[in-house]
mmCIF file of C-alpha atoms in Angstrom:
data_model
loop_
_atom_site.group_PDB
_atom_site.id
_atom_site.type_symbol
_atom_site.label_atom_id
_atom_site.label_comp_id
_atom_site.label_asym_id
_atom_site.label_seq_id
_atom_site.Cartn_x
_atom_site.Cartn_y
_atom_site.Cartn_z
ATOM 1 C CA MET D 1 23.289 -10.125 2.965
ATOM 2 C CA LYS D 2 22.362 -8.310 -0.209
ATOM 3 C CA ASN D 3 19.668 -7.671 2.020
ATOM 4 C CA ILE D 4 21.252 -6.169 4.354
ATOM 5 C CA VAL D 5 23.251 -3.566 1.751
ATOM 6 C CA SER D 6 19.628 -2.789 0.816
ATOM 7 C CA ILE D 7 18.036 -1.849 3.610
ATOM 8 C CA LEU D 8 21.728 0.228 5.123
ATOM 9 C CA PHE D 9 21.354 1.725 1.248
ATOM 10 C CA MET D 10 17.652 2.644 2.606
ATOM 11 C CA LEU D 11 18.436 4.637 5.989
ATOM 12 C CA VAL D 12 20.795 6.537 4.334
ATOM 13 C CA SER D 13 19.063 7.612 1.188
ATOM 14 C CA VAL D 14 16.344 8.261 3.571
ATOM 15 C CA THR D 15 18.595 10.463 6.256
ATOM 16 C CA ALA D 16 19.510 12.638 2.796
ATOM 17 C CA PHE D 17 16.348 13.375 2.740
ATOM 18 C CA SER D 18 15.665 12.122 -1.325
ATOM 19 C CA GLN D 19 13.599 10.331 -2.751
ATOM 20 C CA VAL D 20 13.309 6.106 -3.233
ATOM 21 C CA ILE D 21 12.294 4.512 -6.170
ATOM 22 C CA ILE D 22 11.488 0.563 -5.522
ATOM 23 C CA GLY D 23 12.453 -0.926 -8.807
ATOM 24 C CA ASP D 24 14.472 0.693 -11.295
ATOM 25 C CA ALA D 25 16.345 3.921 -11.105
ATOM 26 C CA ILE D 26 13.689 6.030 -12.967
ATOM 27 C CA GLY D 27 10.626 5.475 -11.412
ATOM 28 C CA THR D 28 7.525 7.271 -13.408
ATOM 29 C CA ALA D 29 6.844 11.110 -11.940
ATOM 30 C CA SER D 30 8.683 13.714 -13.602
ATOM 31 C CA ASN D 31 9.230 15.816 -11.139
ATOM 32 C CA LYS D 32 11.201 13.915 -8.316
ATOM 33 C CA ASN D 33 10.787 17.142 -5.922
ATOM 34 C CA SER D 34 7.751 16.433 -3.947
ATOM 35 C CA VAL D 35 8.117 12.034 -4.671
ATOM 36 C CA LEU D 36 8.767 10.872 -1.161
ATOM 37 C CA VAL D 37 8.518 6.731 -3.062
ATOM 38 C CA GLU D 38 7.713 5.717 -6.428
ATOM 39 C CA PHE D 39 8.001 3.014 -8.679
ATOM 40 C CA ALA D 40 8.755 0.615 -11.933
ATOM 41 C CA ALA D 41 6.669 1.644 -15.024
ATOM 42 C CA GLY D 42 5.891 -0.758 -17.021
ATOM 43 C CA GLU D 43 5.945 -4.104 -14.220
ATOM 44 C CA ASN D 44 2.407 -4.985 -14.313
ATOM 45 C CA LYS D 45 2.273 -5.234 -10.688
ATOM 46 C CA GLY D 46 0.689 -3.168 -7.252
ATOM 47 C CA ILE D 47 1.439 -2.424 -4.155
ATOM 48 C CA ILE D 48 0.114 -5.039 -0.853
ATOM 49 C CA LEU D 49 -2.072 -3.659 1.531
ATOM 50 C CA PRO D 50 -1.578 -5.402 5.575
ATOM 51 C CA TYR D 51 -4.099 -8.103 5.726
ATOM 52 C CA VAL D 52 -5.047 -6.767 9.265
ATOM 53 C CA LYS D 53 -7.703 -8.905 11.345
ATOM 54 C CA VAL D 54 -7.828 -6.921 14.268
ATOM 55 C CA LYS D 55 -8.333 -3.020 12.887
ATOM 56 C CA PRO D 56 -5.656 -0.459 14.657
ATOM 57 C CA VAL D 57 -6.636 2.238 17.185
ATOM 58 C CA GLY D 58 -5.335 4.348 18.782
ATOM 59 C CA ALA D 59 -2.283 7.111 20.054
ATOM 60 C CA GLY D 60 -0.754 4.986 16.784
ATOM 61 C CA LEU D 61 -3.497 4.948 14.748
ATOM 62 C CA VAL D 62 -3.390 8.173 11.754
ATOM 63 C CA GLU D 63 -5.411 9.280 9.250
ATOM 64 C CA GLY D 64 -4.131 7.940 5.546
ATOM 65 C CA THR D 65 -3.660 5.113 6.897
ATOM 66 C CA ILE D 66 -4.814 2.156 4.798
ATOM 67 C CA ILE D 67 -5.602 -2.331 5.447
ATOM 68 C CA LEU D 68 -7.324 -4.627 3.759
ATOM 69 C CA ASP D 69 -9.735 -5.687 6.653
ATOM 70 C CA ALA D 70 -9.883 -8.835 7.419
ATOM 71 C CA SER D 71 -11.324 -9.471 10.485
ATOM 72 C CA ASP D 72 -13.955 -11.220 9.284
ATOM 73 C CA PRO D 73 -11.821 -12.726 6.213
ATOM 74 C CA THR D 74 -15.477 -13.756 4.762
ATOM 75 C CA LYS D 75 -15.912 -10.701 4.025
ATOM 76 C CA ALA D 76 -12.346 -8.974 3.585
ATOM 77 C CA LYS D 77 -12.723 -5.133 1.744
ATOM 78 C CA VAL D 78 -10.201 -2.724 1.602
ATOM 79 C CA LYS D 79 -10.336 0.868 4.010
ATOM 80 C CA TYR D 80 -8.574 3.457 4.921
ATOM 81 C CA TYR D 81 -9.382 5.917 7.934
ATOM 82 C CA ASN D 82 -9.013 9.437 7.648
ATOM 83 C CA GLY D 83 -9.616 10.188 11.240
ATOM 84 C CA SER D 84 -13.778 9.928 11.519
ATOM 85 C CA PRO D 85 -14.094 7.272 14.179
ATOM 86 C CA THR D 86 -15.245 4.196 11.480
ATOM 87 C CA TRP D 87 -13.206 3.120 8.446
ATOM 88 C CA VAL D 88 -14.568 4.760 4.505
ATOM 89 C CA ASP D 89 -14.837 1.423 2.617
ATOM 90 C CA LEU D 90 -12.876 1.470 -0.529
ATOM 91 C CA SER D 91 -15.261 -1.693 -2.486
ATOM 92 C CA SER D 92 -17.341 0.003 -2.274
ATOM 93 C CA GLY D 93 -19.863 -2.082 -0.140
ATOM 94 C CA ASN D 94 -17.988 -5.653 -2.660
ATOM 95 C CA GLU D 95 -17.199 -8.317 -0.062
ATOM 96 C CA ALA D 96 -14.434 -11.275 -1.362
ATOM 97 C CA ASN D 97 -13.270 -14.235 1.255
ATOM 98 C CA VAL D 98 -9.500 -13.874 2.200
ATOM 99 C CA THR D 99 -9.651 -16.878 4.113
ATOM 100 C CA SER D 100 -6.923 -19.254 1.861
ATOM 101 C CA ALA D 101 -5.207 -15.996 1.662
ATOM 102 C CA LEU D 102 -4.765 -15.586 5.682
ATOM 103 C CA THR D 103 -4.102 -19.469 5.687
ATOM 104 C CA THR D 104 -1.162 -19.337 3.795
ATOM 105 C CA GLN D 105 0.798 -16.465 5.323
ATOM 106 C CA ALA D 106 -0.313 -17.798 8.508
ATOM 107 C CA SER D 107 2.145 -21.133 7.581
ATOM 108 C CA THR D 108 4.939 -19.383 6.794
ATOM 109 C CA ILE D 109 4.842 -16.057 8.449
ATOM 110 C CA THR D 110 6.023 -15.214 12.265
ATOM 111 C CA GLU D 111 5.419 -11.492 12.766
ATOM 112 C CA ASP D 112 7.499 -9.452 14.501
ATOM 113 C CA ALA D 113 5.119 -6.614 15.826
ATOM 114 C CA SER D 114 8.003 -4.301 16.768
ATOM 115 C CA SER D 115 9.660 -4.509 12.786
ATOM 116 C CA ARG D 116 8.759 -1.403 10.570
ATOM 117 C CA ALA D 117 10.352 0.990 8.661
ATOM 118 C CA ILE D 118 9.960 4.588 8.410
ATOM 119 C CA ILE D 119 10.516 6.592 5.037
ATOM 120 C CA GLY D 120 10.411 10.107 5.089
ATOM 121 C CA ALA D 121 11.041 11.052 8.655
ATOM 122 C CA LYS D 122 13.741 9.554 12.083
ATOM 123 C CA THR D 123 11.185 8.939 13.968
ATOM 124 C CA SER D 124 7.357 8.458 13.412
ATOM 125 C CA ASP D 125 4.485 8.048 16.859
ATOM 126 C CA ALA D 126 2.188 6.275 13.914
ATOM 127 C CA ASP D 127 1.636 2.232 13.954
ATOM 128 C CA GLY D 128 2.883 0.411 11.624
ATOM 129 C CA VAL D 129 4.766 -2.145 9.605
ATOM 130 C CA LEU D 130 5.803 0.566 7.007
ATOM 131 C CA ILE D 131 5.343 4.643 7.645
ATOM 132 C CA LEU D 132 5.588 6.809 4.789
ATOM 133 C CA GLU D 133 5.833 10.266 6.189
ATOM 134 C CA SER D 134 6.605 14.108 5.423
ATOM 135 C CA GLN D 135 5.168 17.447 5.255
ATOM 136 C CA THR D 136 5.396 18.036 1.741
ATOM 137 C CA LYS D 137 6.424 14.579 -0.208
ATOM 138 C CA ALA D 138 4.169 11.955 -1.265
ATOM 139 C CA MET D 139 4.243 8.327 -2.768
ATOM 140 C CA VAL D 140 3.351 7.674 -6.614
ATOM 141 C CA LEU D 141 1.682 4.566 -7.257
ATOM 142 C CA PRO D 142 2.056 1.354 -8.678
ATOM 143 C CA MET D 143 0.782 1.977 -12.793
ATOM 144 C CA VAL D 144 -0.536 0.118 -15.100
ATOM 145 C CA ALA D 145 -2.229 0.933 -18.184
ATOM 146 C CA SER D 146 -5.662 -1.897 -17.102
ATOM 147 C CA THR D 147 -6.085 -4.551 -14.136
ATOM 148 C CA ASP D 148 -6.885 -6.555 -16.492
ATOM 149 C CA ASP D 149 -2.929 -7.363 -17.646
ATOM 150 C CA ILE D 150 -1.975 -7.836 -14.411
ATOM 151 C CA PRO D 151 -2.040 -12.075 -14.189
ATOM 152 C CA ARG D 152 -2.974 -12.907 -10.278
ATOM 153 C CA PRO D 153 -3.869 -9.763 -7.640
ATOM 154 C CA ALA D 154 -3.384 -10.883 -4.204
ATOM 155 C CA PRO D 155 -6.688 -9.139 -1.453
ATOM 156 C CA GLY D 156 -5.247 -5.712 -0.978
ATOM 157 C CA MET D 157 -3.176 -4.869 -3.967
ATOM 158 C CA MET D 158 -3.746 -1.233 -5.336
ATOM 159 C CA VAL D 159 -2.502 0.285 -8.450
ATOM 160 C CA TYR D 160 -2.777 3.673 -10.209
ATOM 161 C CA ILE D 161 -3.916 3.542 -13.812
ATOM 162 C CA ASN D 162 -2.626 5.634 -15.973
ATOM 163 C CA LYS D 163 -4.921 5.296 -19.035
ATOM 164 C CA ALA D 164 -5.891 8.285 -21.294
ATOM 165 C CA GLY D 165 -9.894 8.871 -20.268
ATOM 166 C CA ALA D 166 -8.950 5.951 -17.946
ATOM 167 C CA LYS D 167 -7.258 7.629 -15.362
ATOM 168 C CA ARG D 168 -8.215 6.026 -11.633
ATOM 169 C CA LEU D 169 -7.546 4.426 -8.558
ATOM 170 C CA ALA D 170 -8.320 -0.054 -8.556
ATOM 171 C CA VAL D 171 -8.200 -1.740 -5.150
ATOM 172 C CA PHE D 172 -8.791 -5.414 -5.668
ATOM 173 C CA ASN D 173 -9.916 -7.049 -2.183
ATOM 174 C CA GLY D 174 -9.604 -10.696 -3.385
ATOM 175 C CA GLU D 175 -12.223 -11.245 -5.429
ATOM 176 C CA GLY D 176 -13.103 -8.192 -7.656
ATOM 177 C CA TRP D 177 -10.962 -4.819 -8.393
ATOM 178 C CA THR D 178 -13.157 -1.549 -6.917
ATOM 179 C CA TYR D 179 -12.510 1.565 -9.558
ATOM 180 C CA TRP D 180 -11.925 5.510 -8.104
ATOM 181 C CA LYS D 181 -12.215 7.777 -10.127
ATOM 182 C CA PRO D 182 -10.149 12.220 -9.980
#
């Protein structure tokens, strides 16, 4: 019942063009005007990207798509699509073996390929499980002081390190963190 109420609340908030804050009612952004989705502060958690065994192609693939490419589970990398024919590696060439993570998932999850949630638009042509679509708003990543504070990062985890002198994007490919400075 809680899940149904939560989904209905999200749908109502999306149609009202409001913001979604996951984890609490405050979030991390001080100015909420350009924020579509944000996360609670101080949780030492991140978002986990979809594990993809076959990289998306075709009309449903849109720029800005981010995945954990597990097409070869022994050489997984975090990648994003920038509109060119190839995917861009965010793992800086570092590969990870995510075979055990995929085995755990396969035994406990059954995917419904038609299921998806769209936040920010009523419909979308994009092909994804969670689609954030807006011309004027963005997602604020979960913020942490250090990746060392995350007790058990999962393959595909993404966070923003919000620490004076060390602000950067961090992605975890399953074996190590890769850092991207703005």
